[in-house]
mmCIF file of C-alpha atoms in Angstrom:
data_model
loop_
_atom_site.group_PDB
_atom_site.id
_atom_site.type_symbol
_atom_site.label_atom_id
_atom_site.label_comp_id
_atom_site.label_asym_id
_atom_site.label_seq_id
_atom_site.Cartn_x
_atom_site.Cartn_y
_atom_site.Cartn_z
ATOM 1 C CA MET C 1 0.000 0.000 0.000
ATOM 2 C CA HIS C 2 1.197 3.500 -0.822
ATOM 3 C CA LEU C 3 1.756 6.030 1.978
ATOM 4 C CA THR C 4 0.782 9.648 1.243
ATOM 5 C CA PHE C 5 1.288 12.512 3.659
ATOM 6 C CA THR C 6 -1.747 14.803 3.949
ATOM 7 C CA SER C 7 -0.588 17.385 6.501
ATOM 8 C CA GLU C 8 2.472 18.417 8.494
ATOM 9 C CA GLN C 9 3.004 20.602 11.550
ATOM 10 C CA LEU C 10 5.965 21.464 13.744
ATOM 11 C CA LEU C 11 4.933 21.163 17.378
ATOM 12 C CA ASP C 12 6.267 23.463 20.088
ATOM 13 C CA ASP C 13 8.682 20.834 21.413
ATOM 14 C CA GLY C 14 10.298 20.434 18.001
ATOM 15 C CA VAL C 15 8.484 17.195 17.183
ATOM 16 C CA VAL C 16 7.110 16.964 13.642
ATOM 17 C CA GLU C 17 3.601 15.519 13.340
ATOM 18 C CA ARG C 18 2.460 14.309 9.929
ATOM 19 C CA ALA C 19 -0.920 12.851 9.065
ATOM 20 C CA PHE C 20 -0.916 10.279 6.287
ATOM 21 C CA THR C 21 -3.036 7.778 4.460
ATOM 22 C CA LEU C 22 -1.893 4.236 3.778
ATOM 23 C CA GLY C 23 -4.102 3.372 0.852
ATOM 24 C CA GLU C 24 -7.347 4.573 2.438
ATOM 25 C CA ILE C 25 -6.254 3.990 6.063
ATOM 26 C CA PRO C 26 -5.617 7.181 8.094
ATOM 27 C CA GLY C 27 -2.510 7.361 10.258
ATOM 28 C CA ILE C 28 -0.174 9.733 12.098
ATOM 29 C CA LEU C 29 3.627 9.822 12.273
ATOM 30 C CA TRP C 30 5.580 11.721 14.912
ATOM 31 C CA THR C 31 9.316 12.226 14.409
ATOM 32 C CA PRO C 32 11.857 13.719 16.828
ATOM 33 C CA PRO C 33 13.844 16.887 16.145
ATOM 34 C CA SER C 34 16.528 16.323 13.519
ATOM 35 C CA ALA C 35 19.128 13.776 14.549
ATOM 36 C CA PRO C 36 22.361 12.598 12.900
ATOM 37 C CA GLU C 37 21.045 9.044 12.462
ATOM 38 C CA PRO C 38 17.697 7.420 11.553
ATOM 39 C CA ALA C 39 15.278 7.111 14.476
ATOM 40 C CA PRO C 40 13.962 3.826 15.878
ATOM 41 C CA LEU C 41 10.205 3.418 15.459
ATOM 42 C CA VAL C 42 7.402 2.715 17.947
ATOM 43 C CA LEU C 43 4.040 1.464 16.674
ATOM 44 C CA ILE C 44 1.413 2.830 19.068
ATOM 45 C CA GLY C 45 -1.641 0.617 19.470
ATOM 46 C CA HIS C 46 -5.010 1.812 20.735
ATOM 47 C CA PRO C 47 -8.588 0.598 21.279
ATOM 48 C CA PRO C 48 -11.046 0.866 18.359
ATOM 49 C CA LEU C 49 -12.466 4.215 19.471
ATOM 50 C CA GLY C 50 -11.159 6.269 16.550
ATOM 51 C CA LEU C 51 -7.960 8.259 16.139
ATOM 52 C CA ARG C 52 -9.731 11.549 16.815
ATOM 53 C CA THR C 53 -10.971 10.290 20.169
ATOM 54 C CA MET C 54 -7.632 8.752 21.095
ATOM 55 C CA TYR C 55 -5.477 11.567 19.706
ATOM 56 C CA PRO C 56 -4.631 13.380 22.978
ATOM 57 C CA ARG C 57 -3.308 10.212 24.620
ATOM 58 C CA LEU C 58 -1.518 8.942 21.512
ATOM 59 C CA ALA C 59 0.123 12.282 20.780
ATOM 60 C CA GLY C 60 1.155 12.711 24.403
ATOM 61 C CA ARG C 61 2.953 9.378 24.423
ATOM 62 C CA ALA C 62 4.535 9.924 21.007
ATOM 63 C CA ARG C 63 5.806 13.397 21.888
ATOM 64 C CA TYR C 64 7.317 12.095 25.123
ATOM 65 C CA TYR C 65 9.138 9.276 23.321
ATOM 66 C CA ALA C 66 10.459 11.732 20.726
ATOM 67 C CA ALA C 67 11.535 14.492 23.091
ATOM 68 C CA GLU C 68 13.062 12.286 25.787
ATOM 69 C CA TYR C 69 14.504 9.375 23.795
ATOM 70 C CA GLY C 70 14.622 10.391 20.128
ATOM 71 C CA LEU C 71 12.109 7.755 19.055
ATOM 72 C CA ALA C 72 9.722 8.122 16.122
ATOM 73 C CA SER C 73 6.145 6.872 16.631
ATOM 74 C CA ALA C 74 3.279 6.008 14.319
ATOM 75 C CA THR C 75 -0.268 4.743 14.536
ATOM 76 C CA ILE C 76 -3.051 3.848 12.099
ATOM 77 C CA GLU C 77 -6.828 3.687 12.335
ATOM 78 C CA LEU C 78 -8.202 0.249 13.162
ATOM 79 C CA PRO C 79 -10.689 -1.492 10.849
ATOM 80 C CA GLY C 80 -14.285 -0.431 11.432
ATOM 81 C CA SER C 81 -13.478 2.543 13.657
ATOM 82 C CA GLY C 82 -12.969 6.282 13.310
ATOM 83 C CA GLU C 83 -13.381 7.462 9.739
ATOM 84 C CA ARG C 84 -13.150 3.979 8.246
ATOM 85 C CA PRO C 85 -16.266 2.203 6.919
ATOM 86 C CA ARG C 86 -18.485 0.555 9.510
ATOM 87 C CA TRP C 87 -18.017 -3.169 9.840
ATOM 88 C CA ALA C 88 -21.280 -5.022 10.427
ATOM 89 C CA ALA C 89 -19.768 -8.031 12.207
ATOM 90 C CA ALA C 90 -17.833 -5.797 14.599
ATOM 91 C CA GLU C 91 -20.926 -3.692 15.338
ATOM 92 C CA GLN C 92 -22.893 -6.859 16.124
ATOM 93 C CA ALA C 93 -20.138 -8.178 18.414
ATOM 94 C CA ARG C 94 -20.042 -4.873 20.317
ATOM 95 C CA ALA C 95 -23.827 -4.942 20.676
ATOM 96 C CA ASP C 96 -23.689 -8.505 22.037
ATOM 97 C CA LEU C 97 -21.012 -7.439 24.524
ATOM 98 C CA ARG C 98 -23.095 -4.481 25.718
ATOM 99 C CA ARG C 99 -26.170 -6.668 26.158
ATOM 100 C CA ALA C 100 -24.247 -9.245 28.201
ATOM 101 C CA ARG C 101 -22.745 -6.613 30.473
ATOM 102 C CA GLU C 102 -26.005 -4.715 30.938
ATOM 103 C CA ALA C 103 -27.722 -7.987 31.869
ATOM 104 C CA GLY C 104 -24.960 -8.819 34.336
ATOM 105 C CA GLU C 105 -24.160 -12.003 32.442
ATOM 106 C CA PRO C 106 -20.659 -13.450 31.957
ATOM 107 C CA VAL C 107 -19.098 -12.559 28.622
ATOM 108 C CA GLY C 108 -18.808 -15.883 26.825
ATOM 109 C CA GLY C 109 -15.951 -17.035 24.648
ATOM 110 C CA GLU C 110 -18.092 -16.758 21.518
ATOM 111 C CA ILE C 111 -18.583 -13.033 22.090
ATOM 112 C CA VAL C 112 -14.900 -12.490 22.887
ATOM 113 C CA ASP C 113 -13.794 -14.360 19.765
ATOM 114 C CA ALA C 114 -16.267 -12.491 17.546
ATOM 115 C CA LEU C 115 -15.186 -9.145 18.980
ATOM 116 C CA VAL C 116 -11.418 -9.575 18.901
ATOM 117 C CA LEU C 117 -10.238 -12.232 16.463
ATOM 118 C CA PRO C 118 -11.602 -10.720 13.209
ATOM 119 C CA LEU C 119 -10.137 -7.362 14.268
ATOM 120 C CA VAL C 120 -6.719 -8.953 14.789
ATOM 121 C CA GLU C 121 -6.919 -10.835 11.480
ATOM 122 C CA LYS C 122 -7.721 -7.640 9.573
ATOM 123 C CA ALA C 123 -5.487 -5.235 11.475
ATOM 124 C CA VAL C 124 -2.185 -7.100 11.730
ATOM 125 C CA PRO C 125 -1.477 -7.168 7.946
ATOM 126 C CA GLU C 126 -2.320 -3.456 7.827
ATOM 127 C CA TRP C 127 0.150 -2.674 10.617
ATOM 128 C CA GLN C 128 2.781 -4.703 8.765
ATOM 129 C CA ALA C 129 2.062 -2.773 5.557
ATOM 130 C CA ALA C 130 2.393 0.470 7.512
ATOM 131 C CA LEU C 131 5.722 -0.761 8.841
ATOM 132 C CA ASP C 132 6.933 -1.489 5.299
ATOM 133 C CA ALA C 133 6.076 2.050 4.200
ATOM 134 C CA LEU C 134 7.358 3.833 7.314
ATOM 135 C CA LEU C 135 10.744 2.096 7.357
ATOM 136 C CA ALA C 136 11.274 3.210 3.764
ATOM 137 C CA LEU C 137 11.056 6.889 4.777
ATOM 138 C CA PRO C 138 14.147 9.049 5.278
ATOM 139 C CA GLY C 139 14.958 9.438 8.963
ATOM 140 C CA ILE C 140 13.225 6.215 10.077
ATOM 141 C CA GLY C 141 15.563 3.292 10.505
ATOM 142 C CA GLY C 142 14.345 0.866 13.124
ATOM 143 C CA PRO C 143 14.570 -1.224 15.202
ATOM 144 C CA VAL C 144 10.827 -1.369 15.898
ATOM 145 C CA GLY C 145 8.793 -1.664 19.077
ATOM 146 C CA TYR C 146 5.048 -1.938 19.723
ATOM 147 C CA GLU C 147 3.158 -0.523 22.667
ATOM 148 C CA GLY C 148 -0.464 -0.165 23.704
ATOM 149 C CA GLY C 149 -3.664 -2.114 23.149
ATOM 150 C CA VAL C 150 -5.615 -4.034 21.849
ATOM 151 C CA ILE C 151 -3.440 -6.569 23.684
ATOM 152 C CA SER C 152 -4.288 -9.433 21.288
ATOM 153 C CA LEU C 153 -3.128 -7.285 18.362
ATOM 154 C CA GLY C 154 0.191 -6.763 20.135
ATOM 155 C CA VAL C 155 0.542 -10.478 20.848
ATOM 156 C CA ARG C 156 -0.094 -11.444 17.215
ATOM 157 C CA LEU C 157 2.316 -8.803 15.930
ATOM 158 C CA ALA C 158 5.004 -9.988 18.334
ATOM 159 C CA VAL C 159 4.598 -13.535 16.985
ATOM 160 C CA VAL C 160 4.467 -12.868 13.238
ATOM 161 C CA GLU C 161 6.536 -9.690 12.736
ATOM 162 C CA PRO C 162 10.296 -10.384 12.856
ATOM 163 C CA ARG C 163 11.174 -6.674 12.793
ATOM 164 C CA LEU C 164 9.551 -6.196 16.207
ATOM 165 C CA VAL C 165 12.140 -6.360 18.996
ATOM 166 C CA ALA C 166 10.090 -5.328 22.061
ATOM 167 C CA ALA C 167 6.411 -5.129 23.075
ATOM 168 C CA GLY C 168 4.863 -2.905 25.721
ATOM 169 C CA LEU C 169 1.369 -4.323 26.175
ATOM 170 C CA PHE C 170 -1.621 -2.712 27.908
ATOM 171 C CA ALA C 171 -3.977 -5.181 29.591
ATOM 172 C CA GLY C 172 -7.578 -4.023 29.576
ATOM 173 C CA SER C 173 -9.192 -5.720 26.600
ATOM 174 C CA LEU C 174 -10.887 -9.087 26.308
ATOM 175 C CA ILE C 175 -8.590 -11.985 25.408
ATOM 176 C CA PRO C 176 -9.675 -14.876 23.158
ATOM 177 C CA ALA C 177 -8.609 -18.332 24.342
ATOM 178 C CA VAL C 178 -6.372 -18.878 21.298
ATOM 179 C CA MET C 179 -4.190 -15.945 22.367
ATOM 180 C CA PHE C 180 -2.843 -17.837 25.369
ATOM 181 C CA GLU C 181 -1.276 -20.378 23.045
ATOM 182 C CA GLU C 182 0.027 -17.660 20.729
ATOM 183 C CA ALA C 183 1.619 -15.946 23.734
ATOM 184 C CA ARG C 184 3.848 -18.974 24.256
ATOM 185 C CA HIS C 185 5.497 -18.123 20.924
ATOM 186 C CA VAL C 186 6.289 -14.537 21.934
ATOM 187 C CA THR C 187 10.031 -14.341 22.582
ATOM 188 C CA VAL C 188 10.747 -10.596 22.435
ATOM 189 C CA PRO C 189 11.030 -8.662 25.726
ATOM 190 C CA VAL C 190 7.595 -7.800 27.121
ATOM 191 C CA HIS C 191 6.549 -4.973 29.433
ATOM 192 C CA MET C 192 2.918 -5.477 30.492
ATOM 193 C CA LEU C 193 0.797 -2.833 32.213
ATOM 194 C CA LEU C 194 -2.242 -3.899 34.264
ATOM 195 C CA GLN C 195 -4.802 -1.804 36.132
ATOM 196 C CA TRP C 196 -5.781 -4.009 39.069
ATOM 197 C CA ASP C 197 -9.336 -2.672 39.408
ATOM 198 C CA ASP C 198 -10.138 -2.343 35.700
ATOM 199 C CA GLU C 199 -13.896 -2.817 35.619
ATOM 200 C CA GLY C 200 -13.961 -4.077 32.023
ATOM 201 C CA ASN C 201 -10.963 -6.388 32.249
ATOM 202 C CA ASP C 202 -10.633 -9.975 33.423
ATOM 203 C CA ARG C 203 -7.677 -9.607 35.798
ATOM 204 C CA GLN C 204 -7.003 -13.318 36.016
ATOM 205 C CA ALA C 205 -7.010 -13.660 32.236
ATOM 206 C CA ALA C 206 -4.439 -10.871 32.003
ATOM 207 C CA LEU C 207 -2.252 -12.576 34.616
ATOM 208 C CA ASP C 208 -2.581 -15.899 32.804
ATOM 209 C CA LEU C 209 -1.566 -14.256 29.530
ATOM 210 C CA TYR C 210 1.501 -12.743 31.182
ATOM 211 C CA ASP C 211 2.411 -16.141 32.581
ATOM 212 C CA ALA C 212 2.052 -17.687 29.115
ATOM 213 C CA PHE C 213 4.536 -15.385 27.359
ATOM 214 C CA GLY C 214 7.592 -17.324 26.221
ATOM 215 C CA SER C 215 9.874 -14.305 26.597
ATOM 216 C CA ARG C 216 12.987 -14.686 28.719
ATOM 217 C CA GLU C 217 12.600 -11.032 29.710
ATOM 218 C CA LYS C 218 9.144 -9.992 30.809
ATOM 219 C CA THR C 219 7.980 -7.431 33.351
ATOM 220 C CA LEU C 220 4.531 -6.862 34.869
ATOM 221 C CA HIS C 221 3.541 -3.464 36.257
ATOM 222 C CA ALA C 222 0.254 -3.629 38.196
ATOM 223 C CA ASN C 223 -1.330 -0.545 39.741
ATOM 224 C CA LEU C 224 -4.471 0.040 41.766
ATOM 225 C CA GLY C 225 -7.231 1.862 39.915
ATOM 226 C CA GLY C 226 -9.656 1.530 37.046
ATOM 227 C CA HIS C 227 -9.175 1.427 33.308
ATOM 228 C CA THR C 228 -8.385 5.137 32.902
ATOM 229 C CA GLY C 229 -6.460 5.524 36.162
ATOM 230 C CA VAL C 230 -2.976 4.618 34.900
ATOM 231 C CA PRO C 231 -0.431 6.523 37.033
ATOM 232 C CA TRP C 232 1.544 9.210 35.215
ATOM 233 C CA PHE C 233 4.870 7.572 36.042
ATOM 234 C CA GLU C 234 4.015 4.530 33.919
ATOM 235 C CA LEU C 235 4.602 6.668 30.826
ATOM 236 C CA GLU C 236 8.206 7.044 31.913
ATOM 237 C CA SER C 237 8.532 3.338 32.773
ATOM 238 C CA GLY C 238 7.214 2.269 29.390
ATOM 239 C CA ALA C 239 9.414 4.765 27.564
ATOM 240 C CA ARG C 240 12.527 3.527 29.361
ATOM 241 C CA PHE C 241 11.637 -0.044 28.402
ATOM 242 C CA LEU C 242 11.272 0.893 24.731
ATOM 243 C CA ALA C 243 14.417 3.016 24.686
ATOM 244 C CA ARG C 244 16.445 0.232 26.312
ATOM 245 C CA HIS C 245 15.591 -2.144 23.487
ATOM 246 C CA LEU C 246 15.346 0.281 20.565
ATOM 247 C CA ARG C 247 18.343 2.419 21.434
#
């Protein structure tokens, strides 16, 4: 897929932010102030809420990585969210999830699989295509890290993408059963962030996934609080993890 830049702005910290399209997929690239060598790249994952909704958090992380560690960052819109065409199967899965939660019923494996697995199947090749295009740009040289959610997307990328050398994963999304087996094939260093009181997350499933990772280096950071209560200092912890492996 061809990458086309659609806008560019110089932010007040010297970071350059460029919007792009990859085919018809919207994305954003943040690059650090000019450096003598190509910058490593972080792929920033996010829930399927739309880039406009997620922009403040994504940009804040990307600008921190650039200003503090000289890392470039990029993200793309997930299938069926934001400005991309609606996806009937995903809409139905979300409706089934809402109904189960409103009724106080357990969220069954069929709902979890329908919600997450098709998203992973569609999104992972797109992220790999984005990686192809981004690494061909001047000033971007790798190595590559991934951080954020959806956690199953990060797990699949860590298994199938050989250019990925580290994964910072955010627990907080539902995990299909097949992902526990895939996690055993993850060998890159893993830094996993878990909110202990996340109302929408199965804590035990997140702990089981962490236990399943085949990585020789893996770290779990667990904090009290709900889904949106991640302590500010975890931004620094995650950035240090990425810089250690990308720099």
